[in-house]
Amino acid sequence: MAQEMQLTTLHTERQELHEQVEVQHKKWQEAVQKIQTLEAAQVVNAENEQKLKELENKMTQQEQDSVIVKNMRSDLGRIPELEKELRQLKEKNAYCREVEDNNSLLKEELESLRKKLERLEKLKEEKVALELENEEGLVTIRHGRFTTDDFPLPVLHQHFSTGVV
């Protein structure tokens, strides 16, 4: 009776561990997906930084040209537009930097979840091994096919060697 309760308890614990492993696996998958999204954002960030550098270079060149060629008012009219675009790109870059910081945090969280998942999987394997040992012991006990070597405890050896069970 106690062994059946123990088996029921072990089975329940096994189910709980299995559910925990599934939850951790889902979290890991979500983290991987977030990392992929963040990596895509990093690519956009790099492109934006390149555009920003290009725009800054263009602005510098246009400012130099405006000093040299004062009669080119049409080129000077583009400066406010470029400044606006530059401001927008700076804002985008600030956002991308935040995304990059979040990416680092998510990578740390992913590593933590990966370690947790490994620990849970190891616990699950150990539990399954213990359940198998328990089942084998129950079958041996039920069929009366055991020897004193099956019970390494000295007290059990004494009982079996004296014939008292």
PDB file of C-alpha atoms in Angstrom:
ATOM      1  CA  MET A   1       0.000   0.000   0.000  1.00  0.00           C
ATOM      2  CA  ALA A   2       2.737   2.419   0.982  1.00  0.00           C
ATOM      3  CA  GLN A   3       4.653   1.452  -2.119  1.00  0.00           C
ATOM      4  CA  GLU A   4       1.627   2.162  -4.292  1.00  0.00           C
ATOM      5  CA  MET A   5       1.291   5.559  -2.672  1.00  0.00           C
ATOM      6  CA  GLN A   6       4.981   6.138  -3.213  1.00  0.00           C
ATOM      7  CA  LEU A   7       4.617   5.117  -6.864  1.00  0.00           C
ATOM      8  CA  THR A   8       1.642   7.458  -7.215  1.00  0.00           C
ATOM      9  CA  THR A   9       3.638  10.264  -5.613  1.00  0.00           C
ATOM     10  CA  LEU A  10       6.607   9.553  -7.854  1.00  0.00           C
ATOM     11  CA  HIS A  11       4.364   9.487 -10.893  1.00  0.00           C
ATOM     12  CA  THR A  12       2.829  12.840  -9.887  1.00  0.00           C
ATOM     13  CA  GLU A  13       6.278  14.332  -9.300  1.00  0.00           C
ATOM     14  CA  ARG A  14       7.390  12.994 -12.651  1.00  0.00           C
ATOM     15  CA  GLN A  15       4.407  14.653 -14.334  1.00  0.00           C
ATOM     16  CA  GLU A  16       5.150  17.924 -12.554  1.00  0.00           C
ATOM     17  CA  LEU A  17       8.794  17.793 -13.625  1.00  0.00           C
ATOM     18  CA  HIS A  18       7.731  16.995 -17.159  1.00  0.00           C
ATOM     19  CA  GLU A  19       5.395  20.006 -17.144  1.00  0.00           C
ATOM     20  CA  GLN A  20       8.185  22.188 -15.751  1.00  0.00           C
ATOM     21  CA  VAL A  21      10.495  20.990 -18.510  1.00  0.00           C
ATOM     22  CA  GLU A  22       7.842  21.860 -21.081  1.00  0.00           C
ATOM     23  CA  VAL A  23       7.337  25.318 -19.578  1.00  0.00           C
ATOM     24  CA  GLN A  24      11.102  25.942 -19.532  1.00  0.00           C
ATOM     25  CA  HIS A  25      11.367  24.676 -23.099  1.00  0.00           C
ATOM     26  CA  LYS A  26       8.636  27.101 -24.206  1.00  0.00           C
ATOM     27  CA  LYS A  27      10.407  29.954 -22.401  1.00  0.00           C
ATOM     28  CA  TRP A  28      13.639  28.950 -24.089  1.00  0.00           C
ATOM     29  CA  GLN A  29      11.912  28.952 -27.491  1.00  0.00           C
ATOM     30  CA  GLU A  30      10.432  32.389 -26.783  1.00  0.00           C
ATOM     31  CA  ALA A  31      13.842  33.674 -25.736  1.00  0.00           C
ATOM     32  CA  VAL A  32      15.392  32.276 -28.925  1.00  0.00           C
ATOM     33  CA  GLN A  33      12.688  33.981 -30.959  1.00  0.00           C
ATOM     34  CA  LYS A  34      13.296  37.267 -29.138  1.00  0.00           C
ATOM     35  CA  ILE A  35      17.025  36.957 -29.763  1.00  0.00           C
ATOM     36  CA  GLN A  36      16.381  36.404 -33.462  1.00  0.00           C
ATOM     37  CA  THR A  37      14.171  39.497 -33.510  1.00  0.00           C
ATOM     38  CA  LEU A  38      16.807  41.487 -31.681  1.00  0.00           C
ATOM     39  CA  GLU A  39      19.537  40.272 -34.012  1.00  0.00           C
ATOM     40  CA  ALA A  40      17.421  41.460 -36.939  1.00  0.00           C
ATOM     41  CA  ALA A  41      17.089  44.800 -35.163  1.00  0.00           C
ATOM     42  CA  GLN A  42      20.876  44.919 -34.773  1.00  0.00           C
ATOM     43  CA  VAL A  43      21.237  44.558 -38.537  1.00  0.00           C
ATOM     44  CA  VAL A  44      18.823  47.468 -38.998  1.00  0.00           C
ATOM     45  CA  ASN A  45      20.763  49.381 -36.346  1.00  0.00           C
ATOM     46  CA  ALA A  46      24.019  48.831 -38.206  1.00  0.00           C
ATOM     47  CA  GLU A  47      22.398  50.011 -41.427  1.00  0.00           C
ATOM     48  CA  ASN A  48      21.007  53.056 -39.648  1.00  0.00           C
ATOM     49  CA  GLU A  49      24.388  53.872 -38.164  1.00  0.00           C
ATOM     50  CA  GLN A  50      25.909  53.614 -41.626  1.00  0.00           C
ATOM     51  CA  LYS A  51      23.178  55.888 -42.993  1.00  0.00           C
ATOM     52  CA  LEU A  52      23.770  58.251 -40.100  1.00  0.00           C
ATOM     53  CA  LYS A  53      27.482  58.431 -40.885  1.00  0.00           C
ATOM     54  CA  GLU A  54      26.711  58.956 -44.550  1.00  0.00           C
ATOM     55  CA  LEU A  55      24.235  61.723 -43.724  1.00  0.00           C
ATOM     56  CA  GLU A  56      26.666  63.384 -41.341  1.00  0.00           C
ATOM     57  CA  ASN A  57      29.292  63.277 -44.077  1.00  0.00           C
ATOM     58  CA  LYS A  58      26.811  64.705 -46.564  1.00  0.00           C
ATOM     59  CA  MET A  59      25.903  67.498 -44.184  1.00  0.00           C
ATOM     60  CA  THR A  60      29.534  68.347 -43.638  1.00  0.00           C
ATOM     61  CA  GLN A  61      30.156  68.393 -47.360  1.00  0.00           C
ATOM     62  CA  GLN A  62      27.085  70.513 -47.986  1.00  0.00           C
ATOM     63  CA  GLU A  63      28.095  72.992 -45.324  1.00  0.00           C
ATOM     64  CA  GLN A  64      31.515  73.288 -46.944  1.00  0.00           C
ATOM     65  CA  ASP A  65      29.896  73.701 -50.361  1.00  0.00           C
ATOM     66  CA  SER A  66      27.568  76.398 -49.023  1.00  0.00           C
ATOM     67  CA  VAL A  67      30.567  78.457 -47.879  1.00  0.00           C
ATOM     68  CA  ILE A  68      32.209  78.079 -51.276  1.00  0.00           C
ATOM     69  CA  VAL A  69      29.117  78.366 -53.462  1.00  0.00           C
ATOM     70  CA  LYS A  70      26.665  80.828 -51.902  1.00  0.00           C
ATOM     71  CA  ASN A  71      24.486  80.962 -54.996  1.00  0.00           C
ATOM     72  CA  MET A  72      23.401  77.299 -54.616  1.00  0.00           C
ATOM     73  CA  ARG A  73      20.342  77.992 -52.457  1.00  0.00           C
ATOM     74  CA  SER A  74      18.626  74.791 -53.493  1.00  0.00           C
ATOM     75  CA  ASP A  75      21.336  72.721 -51.833  1.00  0.00           C
ATOM     76  CA  LEU A  76      21.099  74.838 -48.678  1.00  0.00           C
ATOM     77  CA  GLY A  77      17.334  74.173 -48.594  1.00  0.00           C
ATOM     78  CA  ARG A  78      18.001  70.489 -48.054  1.00  0.00           C
ATOM     79  CA  ILE A  79      19.900  71.014 -44.821  1.00  0.00           C
ATOM     80  CA  PRO A  80      16.786  71.230 -42.583  1.00  0.00           C
ATOM     81  CA  GLU A  81      15.438  68.068 -44.171  1.00  0.00           C
ATOM     82  CA  LEU A  82      18.738  66.289 -43.565  1.00  0.00           C
ATOM     83  CA  GLU A  83      18.811  67.549 -39.994  1.00  0.00           C
ATOM     84  CA  LYS A  84      15.321  66.169 -39.471  1.00  0.00           C
ATOM     85  CA  GLU A  85      16.327  62.838 -40.973  1.00  0.00           C
ATOM     86  CA  LEU A  86      19.503  62.882 -38.878  1.00  0.00           C
ATOM     87  CA  ARG A  87      17.430  63.537 -35.743  1.00  0.00           C
ATOM     88  CA  GLN A  88      15.105  60.671 -36.672  1.00  0.00           C
ATOM     89  CA  LEU A  89      18.042  58.363 -37.279  1.00  0.00           C
ATOM     90  CA  LYS A  90      19.558  59.342 -33.948  1.00  0.00           C
ATOM     91  CA  GLU A  91      16.272  58.460 -32.287  1.00  0.00           C
ATOM     92  CA  LYS A  92      16.214  55.150 -34.140  1.00  0.00           C
ATOM     93  CA  ASN A  93      19.791  54.495 -33.079  1.00  0.00           C
ATOM     94  CA  ALA A  94      18.924  55.207 -29.451  1.00  0.00           C
ATOM     95  CA  TYR A  95      16.081  52.709 -29.763  1.00  0.00           C
ATOM     96  CA  CYS A  96      18.361  50.152 -31.390  1.00  0.00           C
ATOM     97  CA  ARG A  97      20.904  50.585 -28.609  1.00  0.00           C
ATOM     98  CA  GLU A  98      18.159  49.835 -26.105  1.00  0.00           C
ATOM     99  CA  VAL A  99      17.232  46.791 -28.155  1.00  0.00           C
ATOM    100  CA  GLU A 100      20.863  45.734 -28.117  1.00  0.00           C
ATOM    101  CA  ASP A 101      20.944  46.062 -24.312  1.00  0.00           C
ATOM    102  CA  ASN A 102      17.765  44.000 -24.125  1.00  0.00           C
ATOM    103  CA  ASN A 103      19.385  41.462 -26.397  1.00  0.00           C
ATOM    104  CA  SER A 104      22.236  41.070 -23.950  1.00  0.00           C
ATOM    105  CA  LEU A 105      19.818  40.619 -21.076  1.00  0.00           C
ATOM    106  CA  LEU A 106      17.824  38.079 -23.055  1.00  0.00           C
ATOM    107  CA  LYS A 107      20.975  36.168 -23.885  1.00  0.00           C
ATOM    108  CA  GLU A 108      21.789  36.002 -20.184  1.00  0.00           C
ATOM    109  CA  GLU A 109      18.240  34.903 -19.433  1.00  0.00           C
ATOM    110  CA  LEU A 110      18.442  32.314 -22.197  1.00  0.00           C
ATOM    111  CA  GLU A 111      21.648  30.926 -20.732  1.00  0.00           C
ATOM    112  CA  SER A 112      20.028  30.788 -17.311  1.00  0.00           C
ATOM    113  CA  LEU A 113      16.992  29.020 -18.745  1.00  0.00           C
ATOM    114  CA  ARG A 114      19.234  26.644 -20.674  1.00  0.00           C
ATOM    115  CA  LYS A 115      21.054  25.708 -17.453  1.00  0.00           C
ATOM    116  CA  LYS A 116      17.759  25.331 -15.617  1.00  0.00           C
ATOM    117  CA  LEU A 117      16.443  23.101 -18.378  1.00  0.00           C
ATOM    118  CA  GLU A 118      19.572  20.951 -18.205  1.00  0.00           C
ATOM    119  CA  ARG A 119      19.155  20.597 -14.450  1.00  0.00           C
ATOM    120  CA  LEU A 120      15.491  19.641 -14.845  1.00  0.00           C
ATOM    121  CA  GLU A 121      16.310  17.122 -17.547  1.00  0.00           C
ATOM    122  CA  LYS A 122      19.006  15.603 -15.345  1.00  0.00           C
ATOM    123  CA  LEU A 123      16.557  15.410 -12.436  1.00  0.00           C
ATOM    124  CA  LYS A 124      14.014  13.786 -14.722  1.00  0.00           C
ATOM    125  CA  GLU A 125      16.549  11.189 -15.864  1.00  0.00           C
ATOM    126  CA  GLU A 126      17.529  10.439 -12.282  1.00  0.00           C
ATOM    127  CA  LYS A 127      13.888  10.152 -11.298  1.00  0.00           C
ATOM    128  CA  VAL A 128      13.159   7.752 -14.160  1.00  0.00           C
ATOM    129  CA  ALA A 129      16.177   5.638 -13.156  1.00  0.00           C
ATOM    130  CA  LEU A 130      14.970   5.567  -9.554  1.00  0.00           C
ATOM    131  CA  GLU A 131      11.478   4.632 -10.669  1.00  0.00           C
ATOM    132  CA  LEU A 132      12.893   1.774 -12.726  1.00  0.00           C
ATOM    133  CA  GLU A 133      14.926   0.562  -9.768  1.00  0.00           C
ATOM    134  CA  ASN A 134      11.849   0.827  -7.599  1.00  0.00           C
ATOM    135  CA  GLU A 135       9.738  -1.120 -10.104  1.00  0.00           C
ATOM    136  CA  GLU A 136      12.402  -3.826 -10.373  1.00  0.00           C
ATOM    137  CA  GLY A 137      12.545  -4.062  -6.601  1.00  0.00           C
ATOM    138  CA  LEU A 138       8.757  -4.313  -6.350  1.00  0.00           C
ATOM    139  CA  VAL A 139       8.651  -7.073  -8.982  1.00  0.00           C
ATOM    140  CA  THR A 140      11.411  -8.950  -7.185  1.00  0.00           C
ATOM    141  CA  ILE A 141       9.632  -8.594  -3.855  1.00  0.00           C
ATOM    142  CA  ARG A 142       6.251  -9.606  -5.292  1.00  0.00           C
ATOM    143  CA  HIS A 143       7.662 -12.723  -6.879  1.00  0.00           C
ATOM    144  CA  GLY A 144       9.770 -13.593  -3.895  1.00  0.00           C
ATOM    145  CA  ARG A 145      12.894 -13.766  -6.029  1.00  0.00           C
ATOM    146  CA  PHE A 146      15.364 -11.967  -3.895  1.00  0.00           C
ATOM    147  CA  THR A 147      18.461 -12.765  -2.035  1.00  0.00           C
ATOM    148  CA  THR A 148      20.293 -11.009   0.719  1.00  0.00           C
ATOM    149  CA  ASP A 149      22.421  -9.370  -2.007  1.00  0.00           C
ATOM    150  CA  ASP A 150      19.287  -7.527  -3.174  1.00  0.00           C
ATOM    151  CA  PHE A 151      19.196  -5.712   0.194  1.00  0.00           C
ATOM    152  CA  PRO A 152      22.548  -4.154   1.025  1.00  0.00           C
ATOM    153  CA  LEU A 153      21.451  -3.049   4.485  1.00  0.00           C
ATOM    154  CA  PRO A 154      23.112  -5.070   7.259  1.00  0.00           C
ATOM    155  CA  VAL A 155      19.853  -5.378   9.185  1.00  0.00           C
ATOM    156  CA  LEU A 156      18.124  -7.042   6.251  1.00  0.00           C
ATOM    157  CA  HIS A 157      21.069  -9.428   5.831  1.00  0.00           C
ATOM    158  CA  GLN A 158      20.701 -10.452   9.463  1.00  0.00           C
ATOM    159  CA  HIS A 159      16.978 -11.076   9.055  1.00  0.00           C
ATOM    160  CA  PHE A 160      17.397 -13.153   5.942  1.00  0.00           C
ATOM    161  CA  SER A 161      20.389 -15.102   7.225  1.00  0.00           C
ATOM    162  CA  THR A 162      18.481 -16.041  10.382  1.00  0.00           C
ATOM    163  CA  GLY A 163      15.356 -16.899   8.424  1.00  0.00           C
ATOM    164  CA  VAL A 164      13.322 -14.154  10.129  1.00  0.00           C
ATOM    165  CA  VAL A 165      11.573 -11.810   7.763  1.00  0.00           C
TER     166      VAL A 165
END
